[in-house]
Amino acid sequence: MPETTPPPERPKLSPEAERALAEAEKRRAARAAEERPRELRGRKGPEPVRYGDWEVKGIASDF
């Protein structure tokens, strides 16, 4: 079996960088926890805005 090397050590971060990473993690957790209202009579399937175009009754429009 080949020997595995340990992963490289992460460089020491400044206190400001550590604080910024902690704040970003808190923001990501808060955004994931927030409940969004359910869309009524909306489009089915994936959100078309993600792909840069919109299709209604077979006609696609880019925006």
A tleap script that builds the chain and sets N, CA, C and O, in Angstrom:
source leaprc.protein.ff14SB
mol = sequence {
  NMET PRO GLU THR THR PRO PRO PRO GLU ARG
  PRO LYS LEU SER PRO GLU ALA GLU ARG ALA
  LEU ALA GLU ALA GLU LYS ARG ARG ALA ALA
  ARG ALA ALA GLU GLU ARG PRO ARG GLU LEU
  ARG GLY ARG LYS GLY PRO GLU PRO VAL ARG
  TYR GLY ASP TRP GLU VAL LYS GLY ILE ALA
  SER ASP CPHE
}
set mol.1.N position { 0.838 -1.196 0.000 }
set mol.1.CA position { 0.000 0.000 0.000 }
set mol.1.C position { 0.878 1.254 0.000 }
set mol.1.O position { 1.882 1.305 0.711 }
set mol.2.N position { 0.511 2.254 -0.783 }
set mol.2.CA position { 1.291 3.493 -0.760 }
set mol.2.C position { 1.022 4.259 0.528 }
set mol.2.O position { -0.080 4.239 1.076 }
set mol.3.N position { 2.047 4.921 0.979 }
set mol.3.CA position { 1.903 5.729 2.186 }
set mol.3.C position { 1.132 6.998 1.863 }
set mol.3.O position { 1.334 7.605 0.811 }
set mol.4.N position { 0.249 7.396 2.770 }
set mol.4.CA position { -0.506 8.638 2.572 }
set mol.4.C position { 0.180 9.742 3.355 }
set mol.4.O position { 0.658 9.532 4.470 }
set mol.5.N position { 0.217 10.889 2.767 }
set mol.5.CA position { 0.826 12.029 3.449 }
set mol.5.C position { -0.278 12.814 4.161 }
set mol.5.O position { -1.393 12.912 3.648 }
set mol.6.N position { 0.017 13.360 5.311 }
set mol.6.CA position { -1.001 14.149 6.019 }
set mol.6.C position { -1.285 15.435 5.248 }
set mol.6.O position { -0.422 15.933 4.525 }
set mol.7.N position { -2.486 15.967 5.404 }
set mol.7.CA position { -2.800 17.222 4.709 }
set mol.7.C position { -1.917 18.350 5.232 }
set mol.7.O position { -1.506 18.335 6.392 }
set mol.8.N position { -1.625 19.327 4.376 }
set mol.8.CA position { -0.779 20.438 4.828 }
set mol.8.C position { -1.484 21.241 5.922 }
set mol.8.O position { -2.707 21.383 5.924 }
set mol.9.N position { -0.686 21.755 6.839 }
set mol.9.CA position { -1.260 22.541 7.928 }
set mol.9.C position { -1.734 23.887 7.409 }
set mol.9.O position { -1.101 24.497 6.546 }
set mol.10.N position { -2.867 24.342 7.952 }
set mol.10.CA position { -3.421 25.639 7.582 }
set mol.10.C position { -2.599 26.731 8.255 }
set mol.10.O position { -2.278 26.618 9.438 }
set mol.11.N position { -2.254 27.784 7.523 }
set mol.11.CA position { -1.474 28.856 8.146 }
set mol.11.C position { -2.274 29.542 9.246 }
set mol.11.O position { -3.504 29.572 9.210 }
set mol.12.N position { -1.576 30.080 10.202 }
set mol.12.CA position { -2.208 30.790 11.313 }
set mol.12.C position { -2.858 32.056 10.765 }
set mol.12.O position { -2.219 32.843 10.066 }
set mol.13.N position { -4.146 32.244 11.093 }
set mol.13.CA position { -4.878 33.419 10.638 }
set mol.13.C position { -4.857 34.494 11.718 }
set mol.13.O position { -4.742 34.205 12.909 }
set mol.14.N position { -4.968 35.724 11.275 }
set mol.14.CA position { -5.010 36.833 12.223 }
set mol.14.C position { -6.346 36.805 12.968 }
set mol.14.O position { -7.302 36.194 12.490 }
set mol.15.N position { -6.426 37.453 14.123 }
set mol.15.CA position { -7.695 37.497 14.853 }
set mol.15.C position { -8.828 38.118 14.027 }
set mol.15.O position { -9.984 37.711 14.140 }
set mol.16.N position { -8.484 39.104 13.200 }
set mol.16.CA position { -9.499 39.738 12.364 }
set mol.16.C position { -10.047 38.745 11.341 }
set mol.16.O position { -11.251 38.707 11.089 }
set mol.17.N position { -9.164 37.946 10.759 }
set mol.17.CA position { -9.604 36.957 9.774 }
set mol.17.C position { -10.466 35.887 10.446 }
set mol.17.O position { -11.485 35.475 9.893 }
set mol.18.N position { -10.063 35.439 11.626 }
set mol.18.CA position { -10.861 34.452 12.368 }
set mol.18.C position { -12.250 35.011 12.667 }
set mol.18.O position { -13.250 34.309 12.517 }
set mol.19.N position { -12.312 36.281 13.092 }
set mol.19.CA position { -13.592 36.923 13.407 }
set mol.19.C position { -14.455 37.036 12.154 }
set mol.19.O position { -15.661 36.797 12.209 }
set mol.20.N position { -13.842 37.401 11.019 }
set mol.20.CA position { -14.592 37.526 9.771 }
set mol.20.C position { -15.160 36.171 9.345 }
set mol.20.O position { -16.302 36.095 8.891 }
set mol.21.N position { -14.373 35.107 9.486 }
set mol.21.CA position { -14.866 33.775 9.142 }
set mol.21.C position { -16.020 33.365 10.044 }
set mol.21.O position { -16.984 32.760 9.574 }
set mol.22.N position { -15.942 33.681 11.325 }
set mol.22.CA position { -17.016 33.347 12.259 }
set mol.22.C position { -18.289 34.126 11.916 }
set mol.22.O position { -19.386 33.567 11.947 }
set mol.23.N position { -18.146 35.415 11.587 }
set mol.23.CA position { -19.314 36.225 11.219 }
set mol.23.C position { -19.953 35.711 9.937 }
set mol.23.O position { -21.179 35.678 9.833 }
set mol.24.N position { -19.150 35.311 8.965 }
set mol.24.CA position { -19.686 34.787 7.709 }
set mol.24.C position { -20.440 33.482 7.959 }
set mol.24.O position { -21.495 33.254 7.366 }
set mol.25.N position { -19.915 32.639 8.819 }
set mol.25.CA position { -20.590 31.385 9.138 }
set mol.25.C position { -21.932 31.652 9.817 }
set mol.25.O position { -22.912 30.961 9.538 }
set mol.26.N position { -21.988 32.643 10.700 }
set mol.26.CA position { -23.251 32.994 11.355 }
set mol.26.C position { -24.266 33.504 10.340 }
set mol.26.O position { -25.446 33.162 10.421 }
set mol.27.N position { -23.816 34.329 9.372 }
set mol.27.CA position { -24.725 34.842 8.343 }
set mol.27.C position { -25.258 33.710 7.479 }
set mol.27.O position { -26.446 33.688 7.155 }
set mol.28.N position { -24.387 32.754 7.095 }
set mol.28.CA position { -24.844 31.620 6.288 }
set mol.28.C position { -25.865 30.783 7.049 }
set mol.28.O position { -26.847 30.325 6.466 }
set mol.29.N position { -25.642 30.581 8.345 }
set mol.29.CA position { -26.575 29.793 9.150 }
set mol.29.C position { -27.910 30.518 9.280 }
set mol.29.O position { -28.962 29.879 9.225 }
set mol.30.N position { -27.889 31.842 9.451 }
set mol.30.CA position { -29.127 32.607 9.581 }
set mol.30.C position { -29.914 32.591 8.267 }
set mol.30.O position { -31.141 32.489 8.283 }
set mol.31.N position { -29.224 32.690 7.139 }
set mol.31.CA position { -29.894 32.692 5.844 }
set mol.31.C position { -30.529 31.328 5.573 }
set mol.31.O position { -31.623 31.249 5.015 }
set mol.32.N position { -29.846 30.260 5.966 }
set mol.32.CA position { -30.386 28.915 5.751 }
set mol.32.C position { -31.591 28.671 6.646 }
set mol.32.O position { -32.486 27.909 6.278 }
set mol.33.N position { -31.630 29.306 7.820 }
set mol.33.CA position { -32.702 29.065 8.781 }
set mol.33.C position { -33.958 29.872 8.479 }
set mol.33.O position { -35.043 29.490 8.917 }
set mol.34.N position { -33.845 30.978 7.742 }
set mol.34.CA position { -35.021 31.820 7.514 }
set mol.34.C position { -36.019 31.116 6.605 }
set mol.34.O position { -35.645 30.461 5.632 }
set mol.35.N position { -37.274 31.263 6.937 }
set mol.35.CA position { -38.327 30.626 6.158 }
set mol.35.C position { -38.817 31.609 5.102 }
set mol.35.O position { -39.066 32.779 5.391 }
set mol.36.N position { -38.947 31.127 3.905 }
set mol.36.CA position { -39.446 31.968 2.826 }
set mol.36.C position { -40.885 31.589 2.546 }
set mol.36.O position { -41.251 30.418 2.652 }
set mol.37.N position { -41.711 32.570 2.187 }
set mol.37.CA position { -43.108 32.243 1.889 }
set mol.37.C position { -43.211 31.357 0.655 }
set mol.37.O position { -42.416 31.476 -0.278 }
set mol.38.N position { -44.178 30.487 0.662 }
set mol.38.CA position { -44.394 29.582 -0.464 }
set mol.38.C position { -45.059 30.348 -1.613 }
set mol.38.O position { -45.990 31.122 -1.396 }
set mol.39.N position { -44.573 30.124 -2.826 }
set mol.39.CA position { -45.110 30.807 -3.998 }
set mol.39.C position { -46.412 30.139 -4.425 }
set mol.39.O position { -46.475 28.917 -4.561 }
set mol.40.N position { -47.440 30.939 -4.634 }
set mol.40.CA position { -48.725 30.436 -5.079 }
set mol.40.C position { -48.835 30.594 -6.594 }
set mol.40.O position { -48.497 31.647 -7.135 }
set mol.41.N position { -49.305 29.556 -7.277 }
set mol.41.CA position { -49.484 29.547 -8.728 }
set mol.41.C position { -48.204 29.919 -9.483 }
set mol.41.O position { -48.265 30.560 -10.532 }
set mol.42.N position { -47.067 29.522 -8.957 }
set mol.42.CA position { -45.794 29.827 -9.603 }
set mol.42.C position { -45.410 28.784 -10.634 }
set mol.42.O position { -46.128 27.806 -10.842 }
set mol.43.N position { -44.278 28.999 -11.273 }
set mol.43.CA position { -43.774 28.076 -12.281 }
set mol.43.C position { -43.344 26.780 -11.613 }
set mol.43.O position { -42.909 26.788 -10.462 }
set mol.44.N position { -43.461 25.679 -12.320 }
set mol.44.CA position { -43.017 24.380 -11.836 }
set mol.44.C position { -41.566 24.167 -12.253 }
set mol.44.O position { -41.117 24.734 -13.249 }
set mol.45.N position { -40.841 23.366 -11.509 }
set mol.45.CA position { -39.467 23.028 -11.855 }
set mol.45.C position { -38.482 24.041 -11.313 }
set mol.45.O position { -38.835 24.875 -10.480 }
set mol.46.N position { -37.229 23.970 -11.792 }
set mol.46.CA position { -36.193 24.872 -11.293 }
set mol.46.C position { -36.474 26.326 -11.674 }
set mol.46.O position { -37.125 26.603 -12.681 }
set mol.47.N position { -35.980 27.226 -10.869 }
set mol.47.CA position { -36.190 28.657 -11.080 }
set mol.47.C position { -35.536 29.075 -12.402 }
set mol.47.O position { -34.320 28.937 -12.538 }
set mol.48.N position { -36.305 29.587 -13.389 }
set mol.48.CA position { -35.721 29.929 -14.685 }
set mol.48.C position { -34.746 31.096 -14.627 }
set mol.48.O position { -33.898 31.226 -15.510 }
set mol.49.N position { -34.842 31.927 -13.634 }
set mol.49.CA position { -33.939 33.078 -13.534 }
set mol.49.C position { -32.501 32.605 -13.347 }
set mol.49.O position { -31.562 33.304 -13.728 }
set mol.50.N position { -32.326 31.427 -12.764 }
set mol.50.CA position { -30.978 30.903 -12.559 }
set mol.50.C position { -30.242 30.732 -13.868 }
set mol.50.O position { -29.018 30.851 -13.905 }
set mol.51.N position { -30.962 30.454 -14.950 }
set mol.51.CA position { -30.328 30.156 -16.216 }
set mol.51.C position { -30.309 31.346 -17.169 }
set mol.51.O position { -29.862 31.210 -18.307 }
set mol.52.N position { -30.782 32.500 -16.731 }
set mol.52.CA position { -30.685 33.712 -17.529 }
set mol.52.C position { -31.771 33.900 -18.561 }
set mol.52.O position { -31.689 34.825 -19.369 }
set mol.53.N position { -32.791 33.052 -18.565 }
set mol.53.CA position { -33.888 33.280 -19.503 }
set mol.53.C position { -35.196 32.857 -18.852 }
set mol.53.O position { -35.208 32.222 -17.797 }
set mol.54.N position { -36.286 33.217 -19.494 }
set mol.54.CA position { -37.626 32.951 -18.986 }
set mol.54.C position { -38.448 32.419 -20.139 }
set mol.54.O position { -38.366 32.941 -21.251 }
set mol.55.N position { -39.233 31.399 -19.894 }
set mol.55.CA position { -40.040 30.798 -20.949 }
set mol.55.C position { -41.490 30.775 -20.505 }
set mol.55.O position { -41.805 30.299 -19.415 }
set mol.56.N position { -42.385 31.296 -21.362 }
set mol.56.CA position { -43.814 31.285 -21.102 }
set mol.56.C position { -44.502 30.816 -22.372 }
set mol.56.O position { -44.348 31.434 -23.426 }
set mol.57.N position { -45.251 29.744 -22.284 }
set mol.57.CA position { -45.977 29.194 -23.422 }
set mol.57.C position { -45.087 28.958 -24.634 }
set mol.57.O position { -45.490 29.230 -25.765 }
set mol.58.N position { -43.888 28.456 -24.406 }
set mol.58.CA position { -42.976 28.111 -25.482 }
set mol.58.C position { -42.161 29.257 -26.034 }
set mol.58.O position { -41.329 29.039 -26.915 }
set mol.59.N position { -42.365 30.464 -25.553 }
set mol.59.CA position { -41.596 31.613 -26.031 }
set mol.59.C position { -40.569 31.971 -24.957 }
set mol.59.O position { -40.927 32.290 -23.823 }
set mol.60.N position { -39.293 31.913 -25.328 }
set mol.60.CA position { -38.231 32.224 -24.378 }
set mol.60.C position { -37.783 33.654 -24.564 }
set mol.60.O position { -37.644 34.129 -25.691 }
set mol.61.N position { -37.558 34.344 -23.458 }
set mol.61.CA position { -37.038 35.709 -23.537 }
set mol.61.C position { -35.854 35.812 -22.599 }
set mol.61.O position { -35.911 35.371 -21.451 }
set mol.62.N position { -34.779 36.403 -23.104 }
set mol.62.CA position { -33.585 36.619 -22.299 }
set mol.62.C position { -33.660 37.998 -21.665 }
set mol.62.O position { -34.204 38.943 -22.236 }
set mol.63.N position { -33.111 38.082 -20.493 }
set mol.63.CA position { -33.048 39.380 -19.835 }
set mol.63.C position { -31.781 39.518 -19.066 }
set mol.63.O position { -31.548 40.553 -18.441 }
savepdb mol mol.pdb
quit
